[in-house]
PDB file of N, CA and C in Angstrom:
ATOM      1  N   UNK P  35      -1.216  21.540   8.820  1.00  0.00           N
ATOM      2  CA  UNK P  35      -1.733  20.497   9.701  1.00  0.00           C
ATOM      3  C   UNK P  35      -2.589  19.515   8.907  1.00  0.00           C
ATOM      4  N   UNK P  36      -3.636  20.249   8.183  1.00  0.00           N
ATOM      5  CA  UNK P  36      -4.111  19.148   7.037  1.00  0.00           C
ATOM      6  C   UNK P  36      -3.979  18.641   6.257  1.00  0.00           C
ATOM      7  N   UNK P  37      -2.775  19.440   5.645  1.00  0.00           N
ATOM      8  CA  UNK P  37      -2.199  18.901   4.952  1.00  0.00           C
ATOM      9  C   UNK P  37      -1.238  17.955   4.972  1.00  0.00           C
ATOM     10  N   UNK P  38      -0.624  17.992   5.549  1.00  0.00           N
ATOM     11  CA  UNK P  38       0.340  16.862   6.924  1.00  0.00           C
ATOM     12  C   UNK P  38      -0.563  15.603   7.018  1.00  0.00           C
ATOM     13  N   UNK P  39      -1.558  15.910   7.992  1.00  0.00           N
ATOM     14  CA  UNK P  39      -2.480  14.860   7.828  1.00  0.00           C
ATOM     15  C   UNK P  39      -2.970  13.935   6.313  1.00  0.00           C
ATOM     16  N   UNK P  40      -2.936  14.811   5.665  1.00  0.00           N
ATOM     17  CA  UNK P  40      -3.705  14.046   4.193  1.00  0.00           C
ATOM     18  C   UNK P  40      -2.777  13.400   3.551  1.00  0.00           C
ATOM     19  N   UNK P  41      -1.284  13.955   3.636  1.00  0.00           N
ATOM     20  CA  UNK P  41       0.010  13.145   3.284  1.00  0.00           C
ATOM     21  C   UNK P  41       0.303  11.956   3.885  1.00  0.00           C
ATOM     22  N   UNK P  42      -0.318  11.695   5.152  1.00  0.00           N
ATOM     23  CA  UNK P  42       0.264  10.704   5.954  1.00  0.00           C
ATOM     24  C   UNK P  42      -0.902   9.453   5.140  1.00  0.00           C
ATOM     25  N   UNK P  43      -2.322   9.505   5.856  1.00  0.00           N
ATOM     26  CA  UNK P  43      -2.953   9.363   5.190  1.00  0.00           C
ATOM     27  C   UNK P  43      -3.105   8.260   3.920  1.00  0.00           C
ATOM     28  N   UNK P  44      -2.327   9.160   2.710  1.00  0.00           N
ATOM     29  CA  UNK P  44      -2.227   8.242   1.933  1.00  0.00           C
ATOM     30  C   UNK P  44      -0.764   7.812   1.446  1.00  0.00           C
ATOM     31  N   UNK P  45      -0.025   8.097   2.182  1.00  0.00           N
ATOM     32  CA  UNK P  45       1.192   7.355   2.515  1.00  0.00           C
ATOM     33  C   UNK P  45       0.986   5.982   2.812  1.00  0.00           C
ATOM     34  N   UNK P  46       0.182   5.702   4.069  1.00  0.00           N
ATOM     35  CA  UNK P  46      -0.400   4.832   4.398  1.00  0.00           C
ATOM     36  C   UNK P  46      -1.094   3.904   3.772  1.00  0.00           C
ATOM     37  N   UNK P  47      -2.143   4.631   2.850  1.00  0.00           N
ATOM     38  CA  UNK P  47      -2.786   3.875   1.746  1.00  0.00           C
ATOM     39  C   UNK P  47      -2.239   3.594   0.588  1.00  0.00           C
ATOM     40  N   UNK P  48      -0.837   4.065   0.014  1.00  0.00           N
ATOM     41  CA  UNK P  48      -0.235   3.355  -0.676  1.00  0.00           C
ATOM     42  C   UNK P  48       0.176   2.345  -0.345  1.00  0.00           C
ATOM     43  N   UNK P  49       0.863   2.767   0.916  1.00  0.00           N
ATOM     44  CA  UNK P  49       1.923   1.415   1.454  1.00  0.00           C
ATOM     45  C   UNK P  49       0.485   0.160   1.420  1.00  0.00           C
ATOM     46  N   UNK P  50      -0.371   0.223   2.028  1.00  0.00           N
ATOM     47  CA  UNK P  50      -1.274  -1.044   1.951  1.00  0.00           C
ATOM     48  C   UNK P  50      -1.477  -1.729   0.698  1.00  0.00           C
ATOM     49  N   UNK P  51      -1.536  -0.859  -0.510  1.00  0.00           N
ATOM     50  CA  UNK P  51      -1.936  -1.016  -1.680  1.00  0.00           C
ATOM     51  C   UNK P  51      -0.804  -1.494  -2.167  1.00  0.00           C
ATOM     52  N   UNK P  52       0.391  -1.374  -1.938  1.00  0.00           N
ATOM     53  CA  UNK P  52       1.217  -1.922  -2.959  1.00  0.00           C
ATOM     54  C   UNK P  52       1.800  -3.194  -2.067  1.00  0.00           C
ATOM     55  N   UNK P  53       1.564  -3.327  -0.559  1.00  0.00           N
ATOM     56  CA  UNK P  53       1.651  -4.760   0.258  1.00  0.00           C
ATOM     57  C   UNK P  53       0.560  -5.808  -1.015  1.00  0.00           C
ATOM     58  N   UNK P  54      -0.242  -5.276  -0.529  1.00  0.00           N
ATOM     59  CA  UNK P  54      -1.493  -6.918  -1.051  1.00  0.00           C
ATOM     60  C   UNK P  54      -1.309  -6.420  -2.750  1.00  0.00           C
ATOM     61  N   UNK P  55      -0.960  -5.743  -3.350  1.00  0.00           N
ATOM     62  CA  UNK P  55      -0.805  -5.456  -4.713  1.00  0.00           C
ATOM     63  C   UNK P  55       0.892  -6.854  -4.783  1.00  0.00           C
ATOM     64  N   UNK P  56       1.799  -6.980  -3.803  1.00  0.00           N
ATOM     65  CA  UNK P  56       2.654  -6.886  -4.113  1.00  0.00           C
ATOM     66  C   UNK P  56       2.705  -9.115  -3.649  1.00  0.00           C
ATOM     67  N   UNK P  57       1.291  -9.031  -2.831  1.00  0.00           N
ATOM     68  CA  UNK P  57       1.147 -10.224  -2.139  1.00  0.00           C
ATOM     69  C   UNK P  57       0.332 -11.017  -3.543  1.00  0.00           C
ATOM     70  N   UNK P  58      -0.588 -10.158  -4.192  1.00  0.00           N
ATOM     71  CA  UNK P  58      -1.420 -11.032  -5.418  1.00  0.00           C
ATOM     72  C   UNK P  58      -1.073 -11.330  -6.425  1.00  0.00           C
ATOM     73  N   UNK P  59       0.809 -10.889  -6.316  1.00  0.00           N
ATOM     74  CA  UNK P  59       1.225 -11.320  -8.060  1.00  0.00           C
ATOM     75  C   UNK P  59       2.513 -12.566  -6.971  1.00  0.00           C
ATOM     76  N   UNK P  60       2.890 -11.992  -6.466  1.00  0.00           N
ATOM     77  CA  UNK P  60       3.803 -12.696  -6.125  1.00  0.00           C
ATOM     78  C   UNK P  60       3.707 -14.422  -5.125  1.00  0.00           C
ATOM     79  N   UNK P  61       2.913 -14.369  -4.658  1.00  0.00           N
ATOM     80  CA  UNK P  61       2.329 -15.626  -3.586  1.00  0.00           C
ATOM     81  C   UNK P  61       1.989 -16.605  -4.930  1.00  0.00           C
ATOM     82  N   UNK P  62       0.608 -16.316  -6.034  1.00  0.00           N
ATOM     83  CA  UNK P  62      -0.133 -17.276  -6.780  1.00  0.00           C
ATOM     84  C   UNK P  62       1.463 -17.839  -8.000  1.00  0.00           C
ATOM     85  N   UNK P  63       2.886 -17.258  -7.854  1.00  0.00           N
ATOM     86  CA  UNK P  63       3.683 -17.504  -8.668  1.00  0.00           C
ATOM     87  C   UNK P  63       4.103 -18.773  -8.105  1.00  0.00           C
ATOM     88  N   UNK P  64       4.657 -18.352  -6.950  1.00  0.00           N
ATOM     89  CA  UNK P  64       5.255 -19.580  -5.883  1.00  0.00           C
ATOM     90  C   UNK P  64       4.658 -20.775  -5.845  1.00  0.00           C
ATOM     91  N   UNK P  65       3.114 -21.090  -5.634  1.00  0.00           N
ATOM     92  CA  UNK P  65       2.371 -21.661  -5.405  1.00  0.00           C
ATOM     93  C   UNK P  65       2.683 -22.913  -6.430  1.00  0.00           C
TER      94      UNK P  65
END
């Protein structure tokens, strides 16, 4: 169960991290 939980977690916090990781190289190129 906690462990479940702690997987999700930072499932989650990757996925965020590699969105705006993926928004700060790629947007200032376009620009």
């Amino acid at each position: 169960m906690y462990i479940c939980l702690y997987l999700c977690v930072c499932d989650i916090f990757f996925f965020f991290f590699f969105f705006f990781f993926f928004l700060y190289i790629y947007i200032p190129n376009n620009l």
